[in-house]
Coordinates of C-alpha atoms in Angstrom, one line a residue:
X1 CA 86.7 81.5 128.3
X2 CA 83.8 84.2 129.2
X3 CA 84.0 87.8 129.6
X4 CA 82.3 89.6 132.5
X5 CA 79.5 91.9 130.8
X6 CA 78.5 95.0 133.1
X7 CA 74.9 93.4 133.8
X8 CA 77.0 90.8 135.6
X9 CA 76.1 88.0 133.2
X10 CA 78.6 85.4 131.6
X11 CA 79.0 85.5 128.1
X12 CA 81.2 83.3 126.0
X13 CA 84.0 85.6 124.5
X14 CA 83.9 86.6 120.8
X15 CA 85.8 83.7 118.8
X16 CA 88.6 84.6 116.5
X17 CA 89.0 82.7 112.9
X18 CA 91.0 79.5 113.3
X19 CA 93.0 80.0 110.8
X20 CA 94.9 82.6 113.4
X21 CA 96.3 80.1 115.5
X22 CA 98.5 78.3 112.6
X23 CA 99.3 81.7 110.7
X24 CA 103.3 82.4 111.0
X25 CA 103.5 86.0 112.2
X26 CA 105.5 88.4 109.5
X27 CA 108.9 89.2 111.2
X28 CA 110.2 92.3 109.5
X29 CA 114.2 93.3 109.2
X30 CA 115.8 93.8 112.8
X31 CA 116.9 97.5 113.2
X32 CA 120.0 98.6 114.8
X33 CA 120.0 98.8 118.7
X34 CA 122.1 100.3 121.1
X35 CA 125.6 99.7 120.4
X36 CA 129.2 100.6 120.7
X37 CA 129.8 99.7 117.4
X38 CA 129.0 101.1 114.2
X39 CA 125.5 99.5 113.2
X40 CA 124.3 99.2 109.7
X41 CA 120.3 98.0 108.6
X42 CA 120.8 95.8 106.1
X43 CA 117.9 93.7 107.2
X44 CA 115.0 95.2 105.2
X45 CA 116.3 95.0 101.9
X46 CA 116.2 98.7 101.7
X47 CA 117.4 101.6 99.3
X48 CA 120.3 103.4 101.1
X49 CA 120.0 106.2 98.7
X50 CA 118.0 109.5 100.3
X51 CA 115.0 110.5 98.3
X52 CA 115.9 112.5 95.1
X53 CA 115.2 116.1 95.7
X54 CA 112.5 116.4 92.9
X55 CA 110.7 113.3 94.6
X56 CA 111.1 115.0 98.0
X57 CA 109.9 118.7 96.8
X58 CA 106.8 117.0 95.1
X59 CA 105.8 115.4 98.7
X60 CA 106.7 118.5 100.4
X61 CA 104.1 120.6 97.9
X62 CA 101.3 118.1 99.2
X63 CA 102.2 117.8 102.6
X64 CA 99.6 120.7 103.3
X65 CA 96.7 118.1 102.0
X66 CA 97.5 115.6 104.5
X67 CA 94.1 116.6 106.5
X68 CA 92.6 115.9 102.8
X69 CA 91.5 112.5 101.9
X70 CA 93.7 111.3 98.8
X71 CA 92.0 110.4 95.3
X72 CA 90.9 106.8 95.8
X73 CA 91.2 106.3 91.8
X74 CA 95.0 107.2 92.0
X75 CA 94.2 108.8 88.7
X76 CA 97.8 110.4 87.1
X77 CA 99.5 107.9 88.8
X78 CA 97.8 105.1 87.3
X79 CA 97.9 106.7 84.0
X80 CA 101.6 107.4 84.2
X81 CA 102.1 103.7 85.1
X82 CA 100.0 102.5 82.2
X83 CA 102.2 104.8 79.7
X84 CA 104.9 103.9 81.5
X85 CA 104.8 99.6 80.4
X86 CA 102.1 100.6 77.4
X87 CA 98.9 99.3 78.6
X88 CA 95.6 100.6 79.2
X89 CA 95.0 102.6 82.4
X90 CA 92.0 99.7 83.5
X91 CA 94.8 96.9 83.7
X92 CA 96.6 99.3 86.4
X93 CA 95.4 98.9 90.5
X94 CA 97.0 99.9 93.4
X95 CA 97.7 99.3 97.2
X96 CA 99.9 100.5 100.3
X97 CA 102.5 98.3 98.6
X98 CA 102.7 95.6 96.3
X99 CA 102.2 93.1 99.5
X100 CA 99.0 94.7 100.1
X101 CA 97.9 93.7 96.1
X102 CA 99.3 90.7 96.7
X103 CA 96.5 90.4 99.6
X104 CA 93.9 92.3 97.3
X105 CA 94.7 89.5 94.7
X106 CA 94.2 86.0 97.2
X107 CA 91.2 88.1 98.5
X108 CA 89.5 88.2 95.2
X109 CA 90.0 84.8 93.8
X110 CA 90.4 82.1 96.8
X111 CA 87.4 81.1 98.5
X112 CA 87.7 79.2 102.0
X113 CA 90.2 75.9 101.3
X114 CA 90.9 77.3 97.9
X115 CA 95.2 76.5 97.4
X116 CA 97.6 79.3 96.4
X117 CA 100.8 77.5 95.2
X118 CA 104.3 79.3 95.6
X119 CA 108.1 78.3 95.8
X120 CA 109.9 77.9 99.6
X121 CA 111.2 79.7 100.5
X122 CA 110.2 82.9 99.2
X123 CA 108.5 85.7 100.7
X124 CA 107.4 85.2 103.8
X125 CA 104.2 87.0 103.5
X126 CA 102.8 84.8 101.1
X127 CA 101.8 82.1 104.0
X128 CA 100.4 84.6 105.8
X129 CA 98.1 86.0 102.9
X130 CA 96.8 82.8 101.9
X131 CA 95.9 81.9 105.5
X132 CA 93.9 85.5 106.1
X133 CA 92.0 84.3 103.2
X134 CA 91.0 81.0 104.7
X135 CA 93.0 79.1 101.5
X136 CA 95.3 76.8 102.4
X137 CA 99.1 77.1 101.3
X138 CA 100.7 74.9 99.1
X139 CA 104.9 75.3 99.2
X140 CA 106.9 73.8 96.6
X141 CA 110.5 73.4 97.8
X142 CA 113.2 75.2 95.4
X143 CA 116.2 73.6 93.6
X144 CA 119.1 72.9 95.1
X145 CA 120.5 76.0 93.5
X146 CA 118.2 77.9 95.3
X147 CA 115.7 78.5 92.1
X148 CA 112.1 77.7 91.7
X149 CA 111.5 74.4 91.1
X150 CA 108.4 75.2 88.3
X151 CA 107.8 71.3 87.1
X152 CA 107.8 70.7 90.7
X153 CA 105.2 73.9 91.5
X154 CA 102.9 72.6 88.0
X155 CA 103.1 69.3 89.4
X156 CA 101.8 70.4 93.0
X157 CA 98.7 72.0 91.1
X158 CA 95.1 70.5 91.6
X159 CA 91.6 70.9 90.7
X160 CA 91.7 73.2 94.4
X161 CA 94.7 75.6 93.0
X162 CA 93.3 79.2 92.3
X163 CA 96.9 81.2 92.3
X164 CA 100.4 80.7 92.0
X165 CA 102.8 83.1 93.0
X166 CA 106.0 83.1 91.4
X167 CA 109.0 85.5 93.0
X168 CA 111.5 86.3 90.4
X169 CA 113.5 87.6 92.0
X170 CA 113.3 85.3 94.7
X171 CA 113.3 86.7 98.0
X172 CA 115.5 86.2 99.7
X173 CA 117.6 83.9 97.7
X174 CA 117.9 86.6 94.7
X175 CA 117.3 84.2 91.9
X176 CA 115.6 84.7 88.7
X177 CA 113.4 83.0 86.9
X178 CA 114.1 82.8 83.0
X179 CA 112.0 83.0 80.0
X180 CA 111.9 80.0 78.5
X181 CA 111.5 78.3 82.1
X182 CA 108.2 80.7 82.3
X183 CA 106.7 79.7 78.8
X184 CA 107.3 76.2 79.6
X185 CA 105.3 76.5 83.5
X186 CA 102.4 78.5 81.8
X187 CA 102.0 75.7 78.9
X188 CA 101.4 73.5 81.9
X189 CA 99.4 75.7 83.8
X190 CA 95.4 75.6 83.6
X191 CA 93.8 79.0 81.6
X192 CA 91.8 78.9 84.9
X193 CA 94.7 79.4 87.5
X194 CA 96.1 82.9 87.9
X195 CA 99.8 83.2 88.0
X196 CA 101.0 86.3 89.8
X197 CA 104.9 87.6 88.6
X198 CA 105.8 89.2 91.6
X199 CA 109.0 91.5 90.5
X200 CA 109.3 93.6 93.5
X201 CA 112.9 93.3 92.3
X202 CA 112.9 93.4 89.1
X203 CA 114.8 96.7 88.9
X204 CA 118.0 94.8 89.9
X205 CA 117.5 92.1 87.5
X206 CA 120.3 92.2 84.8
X207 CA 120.1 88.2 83.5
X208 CA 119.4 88.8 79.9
X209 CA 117.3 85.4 79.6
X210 CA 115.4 86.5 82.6
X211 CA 111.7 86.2 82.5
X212 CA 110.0 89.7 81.8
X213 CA 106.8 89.6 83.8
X214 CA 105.0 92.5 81.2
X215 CA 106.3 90.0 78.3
X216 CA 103.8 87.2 79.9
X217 CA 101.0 89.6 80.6
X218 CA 100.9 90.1 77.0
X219 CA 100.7 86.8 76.0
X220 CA 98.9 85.1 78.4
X221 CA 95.4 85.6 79.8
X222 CA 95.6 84.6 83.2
X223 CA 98.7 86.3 84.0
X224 CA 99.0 89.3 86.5
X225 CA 102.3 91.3 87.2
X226 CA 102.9 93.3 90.8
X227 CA 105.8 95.9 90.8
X228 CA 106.2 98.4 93.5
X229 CA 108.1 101.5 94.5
X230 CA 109.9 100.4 97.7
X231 CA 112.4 99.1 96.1
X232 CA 114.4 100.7 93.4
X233 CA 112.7 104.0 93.8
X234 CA 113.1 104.3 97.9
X235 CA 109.6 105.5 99.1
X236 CA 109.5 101.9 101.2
X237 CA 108.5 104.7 103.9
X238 CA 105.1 105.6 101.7
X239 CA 103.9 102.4 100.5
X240 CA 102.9 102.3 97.1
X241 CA 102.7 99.2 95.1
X242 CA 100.7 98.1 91.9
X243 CA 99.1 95.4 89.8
X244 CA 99.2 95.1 85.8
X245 CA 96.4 92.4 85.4
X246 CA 93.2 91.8 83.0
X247 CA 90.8 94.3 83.2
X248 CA 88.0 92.2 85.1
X249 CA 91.2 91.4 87.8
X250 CA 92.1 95.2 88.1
X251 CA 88.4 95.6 88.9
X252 CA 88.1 93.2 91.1
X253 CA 91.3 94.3 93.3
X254 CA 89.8 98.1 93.2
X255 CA 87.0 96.0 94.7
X256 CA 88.7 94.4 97.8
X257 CA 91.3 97.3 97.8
X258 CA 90.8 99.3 101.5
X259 CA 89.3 102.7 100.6
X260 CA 92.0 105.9 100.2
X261 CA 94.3 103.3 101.4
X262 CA 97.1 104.8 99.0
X263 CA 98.6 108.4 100.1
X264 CA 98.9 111.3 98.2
X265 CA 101.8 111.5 99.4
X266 CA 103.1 108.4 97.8
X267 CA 100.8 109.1 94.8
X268 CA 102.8 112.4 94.5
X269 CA 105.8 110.3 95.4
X270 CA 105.9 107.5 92.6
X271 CA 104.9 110.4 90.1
X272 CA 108.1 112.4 90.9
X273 CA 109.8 108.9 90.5
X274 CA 108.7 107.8 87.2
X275 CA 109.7 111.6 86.2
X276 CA 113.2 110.6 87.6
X277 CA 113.9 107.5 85.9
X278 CA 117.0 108.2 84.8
X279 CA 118.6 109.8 87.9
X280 CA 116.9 106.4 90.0
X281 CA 118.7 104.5 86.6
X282 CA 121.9 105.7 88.0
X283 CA 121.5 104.4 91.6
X284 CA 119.9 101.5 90.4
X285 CA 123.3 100.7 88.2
X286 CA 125.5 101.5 91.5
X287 CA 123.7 99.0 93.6
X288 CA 124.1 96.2 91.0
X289 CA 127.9 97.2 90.9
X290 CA 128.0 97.3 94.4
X291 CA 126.0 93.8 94.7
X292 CA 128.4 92.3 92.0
X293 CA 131.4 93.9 94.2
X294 CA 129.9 92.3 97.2
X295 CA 129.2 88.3 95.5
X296 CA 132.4 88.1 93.9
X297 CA 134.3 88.9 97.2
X298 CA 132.5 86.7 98.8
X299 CA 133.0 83.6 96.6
X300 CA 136.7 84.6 97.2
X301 CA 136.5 84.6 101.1
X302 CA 135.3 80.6 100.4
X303 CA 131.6 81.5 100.7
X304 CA 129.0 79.1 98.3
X305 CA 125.7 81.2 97.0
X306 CA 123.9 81.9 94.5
X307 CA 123.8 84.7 92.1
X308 CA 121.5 87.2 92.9
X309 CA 119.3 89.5 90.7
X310 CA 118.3 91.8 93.3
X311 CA 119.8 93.8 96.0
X312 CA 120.3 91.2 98.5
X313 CA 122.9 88.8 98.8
X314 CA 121.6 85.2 100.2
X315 CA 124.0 83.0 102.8
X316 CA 123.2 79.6 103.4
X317 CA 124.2 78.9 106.7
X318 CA 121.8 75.9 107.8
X319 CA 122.1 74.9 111.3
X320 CA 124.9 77.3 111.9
X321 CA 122.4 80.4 110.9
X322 CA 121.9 82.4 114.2
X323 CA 126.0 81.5 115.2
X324 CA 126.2 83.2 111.8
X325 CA 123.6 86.2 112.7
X326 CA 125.3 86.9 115.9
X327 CA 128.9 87.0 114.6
X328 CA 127.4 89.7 112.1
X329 CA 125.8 91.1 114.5
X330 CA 129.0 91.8 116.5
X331 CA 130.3 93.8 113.7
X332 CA 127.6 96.1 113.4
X333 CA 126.3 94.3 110.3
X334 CA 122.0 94.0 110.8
X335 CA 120.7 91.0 108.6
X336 CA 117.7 89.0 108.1
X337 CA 118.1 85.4 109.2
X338 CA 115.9 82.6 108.9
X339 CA 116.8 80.2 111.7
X340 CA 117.7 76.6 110.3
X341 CA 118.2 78.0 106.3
X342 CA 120.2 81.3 105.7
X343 CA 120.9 85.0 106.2
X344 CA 119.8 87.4 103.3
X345 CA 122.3 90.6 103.9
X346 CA 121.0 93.4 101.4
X347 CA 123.1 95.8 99.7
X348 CA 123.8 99.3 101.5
X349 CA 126.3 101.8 101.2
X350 CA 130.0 100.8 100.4
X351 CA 130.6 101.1 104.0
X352 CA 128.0 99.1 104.9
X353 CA 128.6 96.8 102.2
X354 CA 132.8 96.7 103.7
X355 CA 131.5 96.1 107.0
X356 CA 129.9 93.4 105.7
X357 CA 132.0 91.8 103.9
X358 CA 134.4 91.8 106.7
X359 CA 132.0 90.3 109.4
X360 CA 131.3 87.0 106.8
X361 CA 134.8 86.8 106.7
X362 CA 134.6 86.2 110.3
X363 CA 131.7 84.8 110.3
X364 CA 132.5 81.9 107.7
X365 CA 136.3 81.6 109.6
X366 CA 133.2 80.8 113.1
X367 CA 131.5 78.6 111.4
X368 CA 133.9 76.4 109.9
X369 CA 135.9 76.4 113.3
X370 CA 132.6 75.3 114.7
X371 CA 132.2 72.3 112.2
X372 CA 135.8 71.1 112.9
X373 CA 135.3 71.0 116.7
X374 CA 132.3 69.2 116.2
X375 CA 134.1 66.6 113.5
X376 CA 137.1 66.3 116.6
X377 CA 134.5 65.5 119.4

């Protein structure tokens, strides 16, 4: 391919990094279209809460900085975090969400065919992050149950293996990872591999033998834990994420991290939040009722899944997944499907959760007419 140069010359056209061409693209959380019926996003695994009005007043009050640039130390919010889980304020860094940590922590560590090792499926950005760093990624089917398979993900580590990620809670399955499973995975993990909790989640997570990421950061020297304020708190809108990690880790993501790339408007944001804790402890409690609601009426309606520790429910609906999307769809119900696996449907409202719950109802009723015709042919 050449690219005509105003001289009139022919020169070869600028090459892009291989590594483009195999990269999945991300595919975020459909939204609602235009419809006669009643839509509800539940695609995106967000809060369906408003912001609180303290957290909205304190981004109004900065609003007239915006032509400011923000402060690229994110200072009070980074000591507020480290008070916040009681560690010192050079084990905090942050980034336009935890994703984008994520990215600053592949960056940092993997060179070129360096292997990041993570659980499949889980987050779908984790491919996609490995690949941008020219590492190559290394997925370690989960259990039957829909859990990470650890022994299989220590097994799958080699002399090449720089990070493993491990997604408790899983998206989008919701499953948790537990303590003793943890302490077990790190005694067979090398001091030299860093293992990365991701708990964007971990708000929702009520197992009482769950693995408690700030637990292993304590113990163990290669461990770093991401939590962000999407979820639980609701600024997904402002992006603000963050990384508890060793200090010489922290340092190095402050390194790769893009410059002012955090607002202060979500700096403002997540202070307000962590101010609010126990207002967002209250919506945080009706969404885990409302998710419980949700899983228990669907095991009645005949529905097999697991039991999730976030704010998603997960549907594994194999072959039949986009028949299942589109008879959700049809309801008003928006979900996330991943074509060939399942649907994760995340908890909204209690009329979006109704809708819901009335569309897999159908939905299941399709699908098992589907399989009966097929069995008859």
């Amino acid at each position: 391919m050449t690219t005509q140069h105003p001289e009139g010359s022919q020169q070869p056209a600028v090459s892009l990094r291989p590594a483009l061409r195999s990269l999945p693209p991300y595919k975020p959380g459909k939204s609602a279209a235009g419809s006669d019926v009643l839509q509800y996003k539940l695609s995106s695994n967000e809060n369906p809460y408003p912001p609180l009005p303290s957290v909205l007043d304190a981004v109004n009050q900065m609003s007239p900085e915006m032509n400011l640039y923000p402060d690229m130390t994110c200072r009070a919010v980074t000591e507020a975090v480290a008070a916040r889980w009681d560690v010192a304020p050079s084990s905090v860094s942050f980034g336009s969400g935890s994703v984008e940590v994520a990215s600053q922590i592949i960056r940092a560590v993997c060179d070129e065919g360096d292997e990041v090792v993570f659980a499949w499926r889980s987050f779908e950005a984790y491919p996609i992050l490995a690949g941008l760093a020219g590492a190559t990624a290394v997925k370690v089917p989960l259990t039957e149950d829909e859990r990470h398979d650890l022994p299989a993900m220590a097994a799958a580590i080699t002399e090449r293996t720089k990070v493993v990620l491990v997604c408790t809670p899983n998206n989008p399955t919701g499953t948790s990872v537990t303590a003793d499973e943890l302490h077990a995975f790190m005694a067979q993990v090398p001091s030299n591999v860093l293992v990365v909790v991701d708990e964007a989640y971990v708000h929702f997570n009520v197992a009482p033998d769950a693995a408690r990421g700030i637990d292993f950061f304590h113990e163990y020297p290669n461990v770093v834990v991401l939590h962000t304020f999407s979820k639980a708190y609701g600024l997904a809108g402002l992006r603000i994420g963050y990384a508890i990690a060793p200090e010489y880790i922290s340092a190095a993501l402050r390194a790769v991290a893009i410059p002012f790339g955090v607002t202060n408007l979500a700096q403002q944001a997540a202070l307000a939040s962590l101010a609010a804790e126990t207002e967002i402890e209250e919506r945080i409690t009706a969404l885990i009722e409302q998710r419980d609601h949700v899983h228990q009426q669907l095991l009645a309606q005949g529905w097999e899944l697991p039991e999730s520790q976030a704010n998603f429910v997960w549907l594994r609906t194999g072959a039949q997944t986009v028949q299942a999307e589109e008879t959700l769809s049809r309801h008003g119900v928006i979900a996330r499907a991943f074509p060939d696996e399942g649907i994760r449907v995340s908890i909204g409202s209690p009329a979006a959760n109704q809708a819901f719950l009335v569309a897999a109802q159908d939905a299941l009723e399709t699908l098992r007419a589907a399989s009966s015709s097929r069995i008859g042919g």
